GROMACS .gro file of C-alpha atoms in nm:
model
  320
    1MET     CA    1  13.565 -14.322  10.793
    2THR     CA    2  13.770 -14.515  10.540
    3THR     CA    3  13.759 -14.359  10.194
    4GLN     CA    4  13.595 -14.594   9.946
    5PRO     CA    5  13.808 -14.693   9.646
    6GLU     CA    6  13.756 -14.485   9.334
    7GLN     CA    7  13.827 -14.784   9.110
    8GLN     CA    8  13.779 -15.076   9.343
    9GLN     CA    9  13.909 -15.413   9.240
   10SER     CA   10  13.848 -15.727   9.438
   11VAL     CA   11  14.175 -15.893   9.538
   12PRO     CA   12  14.099 -16.178   9.778
   13ARG     CA   13  14.281 -16.237  10.103
   14ILE     CA   14  14.552 -15.977  10.134
   15THR     CA   15  14.749 -15.980  10.458
   16VAL     CA   16  14.976 -15.691  10.554
   17LEU     CA   17  15.241 -15.699  10.827
   18ALA     CA   18  15.264 -15.349  10.969
   19GLY     CA   19  15.441 -15.118  11.207
   20GLY     CA   20  15.334 -14.757  11.247
   21VAL     CA   21  15.363 -14.446  11.030
   22GLY     CA   22  15.508 -14.583  10.703
   23ALA     CA   23  15.281 -14.886  10.709
   24ALA     CA   24  14.976 -14.672  10.781
   25ARG     CA   25  15.048 -14.444  10.484
   26PHE     CA   26  15.087 -14.746  10.257
   27LEU     CA   27  14.756 -14.886  10.382
   28VAL     CA   28  14.572 -14.571  10.279
   29GLY     CA   29  14.678 -14.635   9.919
   30LEU     CA   30  14.607 -15.008   9.940
   31LEU     CA   31  14.255 -14.950  10.071
   32ARG     CA   32  14.182 -14.721   9.779
   33VAL     CA   33  14.261 -14.984   9.515
   34VAL     CA   34  14.114 -15.300   9.668
   35ASP     CA   35  13.805 -15.401   9.862
   36PRO     CA   36  13.893 -15.327  10.228
   37SER     CA   37  13.691 -15.627  10.345
   38GLN     CA   38  13.951 -15.851  10.179
   39VAL     CA   39  14.241 -15.696  10.375
   40THR     CA   40  14.381 -15.814  10.708
   41VAL     CA   41  14.647 -15.605  10.883
   42VAL     CA   42  14.868 -15.768  11.147
   43VAL     CA   43  15.021 -15.498  11.366
   44ASN     CA   44  15.324 -15.481  11.593
   45THR     CA   45  15.237 -15.468  11.964
   46ALA     CA   46  15.591 -15.461  12.107
   47ASP     CA   47  15.567 -15.080  12.127
   48ASP     CA   48  15.268 -15.116  12.361
   49THR     CA   49  15.327 -14.978  12.706
   50VAL     CA   50  15.154 -14.830  13.010
   51PHE     CA   51  15.160 -14.453  13.056
   52HIS     CA   52  14.959 -14.261  13.314
   53GLY     CA   53  14.812 -14.599  13.416
   54LEU     CA   54  14.672 -14.653  13.066
   55HIS     CA   55  14.742 -14.924  12.808
   56VAL     CA   56  14.878 -14.745  12.500
   57SER     CA   57  14.913 -14.925  12.164
   58PRO     CA   58  15.103 -14.675  11.945
   59ASP     CA   59  15.121 -14.874  11.621
   60ILE     CA   60  14.762 -14.994  11.636
   61ASP     CA   61  14.638 -14.641  11.701
   62THR     CA   62  14.852 -14.490  11.425
   63VAL     CA   63  14.712 -14.741  11.176
   64VAL     CA   64  14.354 -14.678  11.292
   65TYR     CA   65  14.376 -14.298  11.297
   66THR     CA   66  14.557 -14.281  10.962
   67THR     CA   67  14.325 -14.513  10.770
   68ALA     CA   68  14.026 -14.338  10.927
   69GLY     CA   69  14.154 -14.004  10.798
   70ALA     CA   70  14.190 -13.864  11.149
   71ILE     CA   71  14.567 -13.862  11.200
   72ASP     CA   72  14.760 -13.542  11.265
   73PRO     CA   73  14.935 -13.502  10.927
   74GLU     CA   74  15.230 -13.303  11.062
   75ARG     CA   75  15.325 -13.529  11.353
   76GLY     CA   76  15.224 -13.852  11.184
   77TRP     CA   77  15.077 -13.977  11.513
   78GLY     CA   78  14.787 -13.879  11.736
   79LEU     CA   79  14.469 -13.707  11.627
   80ALA     CA   80  14.436 -13.394  11.418
   81ASN     CA   81  14.312 -13.076  11.589
   82GLU     CA   82  14.411 -13.217  11.926
   83SER     CA   83  14.425 -13.031  12.258
   84TRP     CA   84  14.664 -13.100  12.547
   85ARG     CA   85  14.488 -12.978  12.861
   86ALA     CA   86  14.531 -13.304  13.052
   87MET     CA   87  14.908 -13.315  12.985
   88GLU     CA   88  14.940 -12.951  13.087
   89ALA     CA   89  14.759 -13.028  13.412
   90LEU     CA   90  14.980 -13.332  13.476
   91GLY     CA   91  15.285 -13.112  13.434
   92ARG     CA   92  15.184 -12.929  13.752
   93TYR     CA   93  15.288 -13.234  13.951
   94GLY     CA   94  15.632 -13.264  13.793
   95ASP     CA   95  15.819 -13.577  13.691
   96ALA     CA   96  15.774 -13.720  14.040
   97GLY     CA   97  15.401 -13.730  13.989
   98ALA     CA   98  15.367 -13.807  13.620
   99VAL     CA   99  15.561 -13.909  13.311
  100THR     CA  100  15.545 -13.582  13.121
  101TRP     CA  101  15.777 -13.663  12.829
  102PHE     CA  102  15.519 -13.894  12.668
  103ASN     CA  103  15.234 -13.673  12.553
  104LEU     CA  104  14.882 -13.798  12.495
  105GLY     CA  105  14.624 -13.558  12.353
  106ASP     CA  106  14.290 -13.511  12.523
  107ARG     CA  107  14.083 -13.696  12.262
  108ASP     CA  108  14.352 -13.961  12.221
  109LEU     CA  109  14.327 -14.022  12.595
  110ALA     CA  110  13.971 -14.142  12.541
  111THR     CA  111  14.101 -14.429  12.327
  112HIS     CA  112  14.344 -14.538  12.598
  113LEU     CA  113  14.092 -14.501  12.878
  114TRP     CA  114  13.846 -14.717  12.687
  115ARG     CA  115  14.108 -14.978  12.588
  116THR     CA  116  14.237 -15.006  12.944
  117GLY     CA  117  13.888 -15.055  13.082
  118ARG     CA  118  13.800 -15.322  12.826
  119LEU     CA  119  14.124 -15.513  12.895
  120ARG     CA  120  14.060 -15.486  13.269
  121ASP     CA  121  13.713 -15.631  13.210
  122GLY     CA  122  13.874 -15.939  13.053
  123ALA     CA  123  13.853 -15.864  12.680
  124SER     CA  124  14.152 -15.971  12.474
  125LEU     CA  125  14.361 -15.720  12.280
  126THR     CA  126  14.228 -15.881  11.962
  127GLU     CA  127  13.869 -15.817  12.069
  128VAL     CA  128  13.943 -15.462  12.182
  129THR     CA  129  14.126 -15.382  11.856
  130ALA     CA  130  13.834 -15.510  11.648
  131GLU     CA  131  13.597 -15.291  11.849
  132LEU     CA  132  13.827 -14.992  11.804
  133ALA     CA  133  13.839 -15.041  11.426
  134ALA     CA  134  13.460 -15.076  11.409
  135ALA     CA  135  13.411 -14.760  11.615
  136TRP     CA  136  13.615 -14.569  11.355
  137GLY     CA  137  13.416 -14.717  11.069
  138LEU     CA  138  13.698 -14.932  10.930
  139THR     CA  139  13.593 -15.234  10.727
  140TYR     CA  140  13.926 -15.415  10.694
  141ARG     CA  141  14.033 -15.659  10.967
  142LEU     CA  142  14.291 -15.531  11.215
  143LEU     CA  143  14.476 -15.782  11.432
  144PRO     CA  144  14.743 -15.739  11.700
  145VAL     CA  145  15.017 -15.993  11.639
  146THR     CA  146  14.957 -16.149  11.982
  147ASN     CA  147  14.738 -16.112  12.289
  148ASP     CA  148  15.037 -16.191  12.510
  149PRO     CA  149  15.278 -15.939  12.661
  150LEU     CA  150  15.553 -15.839  12.415
  151ALA     CA  151  15.790 -15.545  12.462
  152THR     CA  152  16.091 -15.407  12.278
  153PHE     CA  153  16.399 -15.308  12.479
  154VAL     CA  154  16.713 -15.155  12.332
  155THR     CA  155  17.062 -15.157  12.481
  156THR     CA  156  17.234 -14.816  12.472
  157GLU     CA  157  17.514 -14.630  12.647
  158LEU     CA  158  17.253 -14.548  12.913
  159GLY     CA  159  17.180 -14.917  12.964
  160GLU     CA  160  16.878 -15.116  12.848
  161LEU     CA  161  16.581 -14.891  12.781
  162PRO     CA  162  16.215 -14.959  12.702
  163PHE     CA  163  16.154 -14.872  12.340
  164GLN     CA  164  15.934 -14.568  12.403
  165GLU     CA  165  16.192 -14.417  12.636
  166TYR     CA  166  16.457 -14.456  12.365
  167PHE     CA  167  16.228 -14.342  12.083
  168VAL     CA  168  16.036 -14.057  12.245
  169ARG     CA  169  16.226 -13.938  12.552
  170HIS     CA  170  16.569 -13.959  12.386
  171ARG     CA  171  16.431 -13.892  12.036
  172HIS     CA  172  16.610 -14.208  11.911
  173GLY     CA  173  16.930 -14.004  11.919
  174ILE     CA  174  17.154 -14.252  12.102
  175ALA     CA  175  17.326 -14.554  11.952
  176VAL     CA  176  17.177 -14.900  11.993
  177SER     CA  177  17.400 -15.203  12.046
  178ALA     CA  178  17.133 -15.471  12.096
  179VAL     CA  179  16.757 -15.522  12.072
  180ARG     CA  180  16.551 -15.760  12.286
  181PHE     CA  181  16.185 -15.856  12.257
  182ALA     CA  182  16.080 -15.931  12.611
  183GLY     CA  183  15.812 -16.196  12.632
  184ALA     CA  184  15.876 -16.330  12.281
  185GLU     CA  185  15.969 -16.670  12.418
  186PHE     CA  186  15.621 -16.704  12.566
  187ALA     CA  187  15.411 -16.502  12.322
  188ARG     CA  188  15.190 -16.691  12.080
  189PRO     CA  189  15.015 -16.557  11.773
  190THR     CA  190  14.640 -16.582  11.770
  191ASN     CA  191  14.470 -16.834  11.545
  192GLU     CA  192  14.338 -16.539  11.345
  193VAL     CA  193  14.691 -16.418  11.271
  194ILE     CA  194  14.825 -16.754  11.155
  195SER     CA  195  14.514 -16.812  10.945
  196ALA     CA  196  14.549 -16.466  10.789
  197ILE     CA  197  14.904 -16.547  10.679
  198GLU     CA  198  14.848 -16.903  10.563
  199SER     CA  199  14.525 -16.833  10.375
  200ALA     CA  200  14.639 -16.511  10.209
  201ASP     CA  201  14.674 -16.490   9.833
  202GLN     CA  202  14.922 -16.207   9.883
  203ILE     CA  203  15.128 -16.115  10.189
  204ILE     CA  204  15.282 -15.768  10.206
  205VAL     CA  205  15.547 -15.652  10.451
  206ALA     CA  206  15.472 -15.280  10.472
  207PRO     CA  207  15.751 -15.017  10.471
  208SER     CA  208  15.829 -15.035  10.841
  209ASN     CA  209  16.146 -15.047  11.049
  210PRO     CA  210  16.269 -15.404  10.991
  211ILE     CA  211  16.433 -15.422  11.334
  212VAL     CA  212  16.175 -15.285  11.579
  213SER     CA  213  15.850 -15.286  11.380
  214ILE     CA  214  15.866 -15.608  11.177
  215GLY     CA  215  16.124 -15.777  11.400
  216PRO     CA  216  15.885 -15.824  11.693
  217LEU     CA  217  15.629 -15.991  11.465
  218LEU     CA  218  15.892 -16.237  11.345
  219ALA     CA  219  15.995 -16.308  11.706
  220VAL     CA  220  15.649 -16.440  11.793
  221ASP     CA  221  15.646 -16.818  11.767
  222GLY     CA  222  15.510 -16.945  11.437
  223ILE     CA  223  15.511 -16.618  11.241
  224ARG     CA  224  15.852 -16.658  11.079
  225ASP     CA  225  15.786 -17.024  10.995
  226SER     CA  226  15.451 -16.937  10.835
  227LEU     CA  227  15.612 -16.668  10.622
  228MET     CA  228  15.896 -16.897  10.519
  229ALA     CA  229  15.645 -17.161  10.411
  230ASN     CA  230  15.466 -16.898  10.198
  231ARG     CA  231  15.774 -16.703  10.088
  232ASP     CA  232  15.683 -16.689   9.718
  233ARG     CA  233  15.367 -16.495   9.810
  234VAL     CA  234  15.546 -16.243  10.031
  235VAL     CA  235  15.634 -15.899   9.894
  236ALA     CA  236  15.816 -15.645  10.111
  237ILE     CA  237  15.855 -15.271  10.054
  238SER     CA  238  16.196 -15.137  10.151
  239PRO     CA  239  16.183 -14.866  10.419
  240ILE     CA  240  16.536 -14.766  10.319
  241ILE     CA  241  16.571 -14.534  10.019
  242ALA     CA  242  16.913 -14.426   9.890
  243GLY     CA  243  17.070 -14.544  10.215
  244ALA     CA  244  16.836 -14.356  10.449
  245ALA     CA  245  16.505 -14.394  10.626
  246LEU     CA  246  16.243 -14.130  10.545
  247LYS     CA  247  16.139 -14.117  10.911
  248GLY     CA  248  16.276 -14.273  11.227
  249PRO     CA  249  16.601 -14.454  11.312
  250ALA     CA  250  16.584 -14.762  11.083
  251ASP     CA  251  16.895 -14.669  10.884
  252ARG     CA  252  17.103 -14.593  11.194
  253MET     CA  253  16.982 -14.903  11.377
  254LEU     CA  254  17.081 -15.127  11.087
  255VAL     CA  255  17.435 -14.987  11.089
  256GLU     CA  256  17.462 -14.988  11.468
  257LEU     CA  257  17.361 -15.356  11.474
  258GLY     CA  258  17.618 -15.454  11.210
  259MET     CA  259  17.397 -15.458  10.903
  260GLU     CA  260  17.390 -15.252  10.585
  261ALA     CA  261  17.162 -14.949  10.560
  262SER     CA  262  17.063 -15.006  10.198
  263VAL     CA  263  16.810 -15.196   9.992
  264VAL     CA  264  17.070 -15.474   9.970
  265GLY     CA  265  17.089 -15.486  10.349
  266VAL     CA  266  16.710 -15.505  10.368
  267ALA     CA  267  16.709 -15.783  10.106
  268LYS     CA  268  16.963 -15.987  10.303
  269LEU     CA  269  16.767 -15.940  10.624
  270TYR     CA  270  16.434 -16.037  10.467
  271GLU     CA  271  16.556 -16.307  10.226
  272PRO     CA  272  16.441 -16.606  10.438
  273ILE     CA  273  16.082 -16.482  10.446
  274VAL     CA  274  16.039 -16.256  10.142
  275GLY     CA  275  16.027 -16.356   9.777
  276THR     CA  276  16.014 -16.006   9.626
  277LEU     CA  277  16.141 -15.669   9.745
  278ILE     CA  278  16.006 -15.339   9.613
  279ILE     CA  279  16.273 -15.069   9.599
  280ASP     CA  280  16.258 -14.703   9.504
  281THR     CA  281  16.373 -14.573   9.167
  282ALA     CA  282  16.658 -14.399   9.353
  283ASP     CA  283  16.801 -14.747   9.418
  284GLU     CA  284  16.754 -14.887   9.068
  285ALA     CA  285  17.132 -14.932   9.031
  286SER     CA  286  17.123 -15.179   9.322
  287ALA     CA  287  16.856 -15.404   9.167
  288ASP     CA  288  17.106 -15.667   9.052
  289LEU     CA  289  17.262 -15.678   9.399
  290VAL     CA  290  16.918 -15.735   9.549
  291ARG     CA  291  16.865 -16.023   9.307
  292ALA     CA  292  17.208 -16.160   9.400
  293ALA     CA  293  17.088 -16.167   9.762
  294GLY     CA  294  16.823 -16.416   9.653
  295VAL     CA  295  16.523 -16.184   9.627
  296LYS     CA  296  16.324 -16.078   9.321
  297VAL     CA  297  16.300 -15.704   9.277
  298ILE     CA  298  16.045 -15.446   9.163
  299VAL     CA  299  16.161 -15.087   9.103
  300THR     CA  300  15.905 -14.806   9.139
  301ASP     CA  301  15.836 -14.482   9.325
  302THR     CA  302  15.792 -14.558   9.695
  303ILE     CA  303  15.797 -14.212   9.856
  304MET     CA  304  15.431 -14.149   9.936
  305SER     CA  305  15.450 -13.771   9.959
  306GLN     CA  306  15.264 -13.706   9.634
  307PRO     CA  307  14.903 -13.799   9.547
  308GLY     CA  308  14.868 -14.135   9.378
  309VAL     CA  309  15.205 -14.280   9.476
  310GLY     CA  310  15.058 -14.493   9.754
  311ASP     CA  311  14.791 -14.628   9.519
  312SER     CA  312  15.050 -14.710   9.252
  313LEU     CA  313  15.278 -14.870   9.511
  314ALA     CA  314  14.993 -15.090   9.630
  315ARG     CA  315  14.919 -15.202   9.273
  316HIS     CA  316  15.285 -15.296   9.222
  317ALA     CA  317  15.285 -15.494   9.548
  318LEU     CA  318  14.978 -15.684   9.426
  319GLY     CA  319  15.104 -15.733   9.072
  320MET     CA  320  14.812 -15.535   8.933
   0.00000   0.00000   0.00000
């Protein structure tokens, strides 16, 4: 269940663009300082894939499990106190019989079994995601960016790989020379997503990988244009701190793709759609360079490893 805010303040129509782990941690703080019913979260679906015949939505599930207080705190994904009997049994059949490098816990499997069945019955991903959130007692609105197929592929020395194969099987340890969002040319945002952006009083780009978490959202027709039209109300939180990502390959991907792994690089990348960038105190010396890139800047603690930092970060993002 979502923890109710200790000092709840009503801030109408907040829309958050989110990837996985970093965004989910930020949302925990946000939901403590505002009324969750006023929050809409638009989540990346380009990590979605099929494993073991099941539709898996990694970013959606990470957001749900984290904000429900059920996430495994050490891994940052999957459920706490999980067991792995099904994966152990699959391993009996070897790689020829099952993909064994992508682990799904026993209780987590229930989510994917249920989602796959609902989609097979004709429900949209938007409908299924709303049902998932309700089942976990969440009172904010959770939206996939699109109901259409969308998938991230990365080009590496091994050729073009599906994102999960690069990220999980190869532990994002190989260089990336290009990124492609398959299906983006046909994918359309739902009416709920466009409405959530255009009607929001505040739009927040959560601290997520700008290339493969936020990038797919921007590749869906209409999303970038809607953000550009509302740029003054868009605040982003830099996922890069002192030149590095706290988790994942965002810093390396930026460099590998010819960009700068710094808050200035993030500012330049986001400048067309973001009016204000929040950077960590470790990057305070770069604040003027961020402004020179055409983006307003807020300097505060952004590393959410200590109690209260996420709450404070949310208040800064909302101008509270």
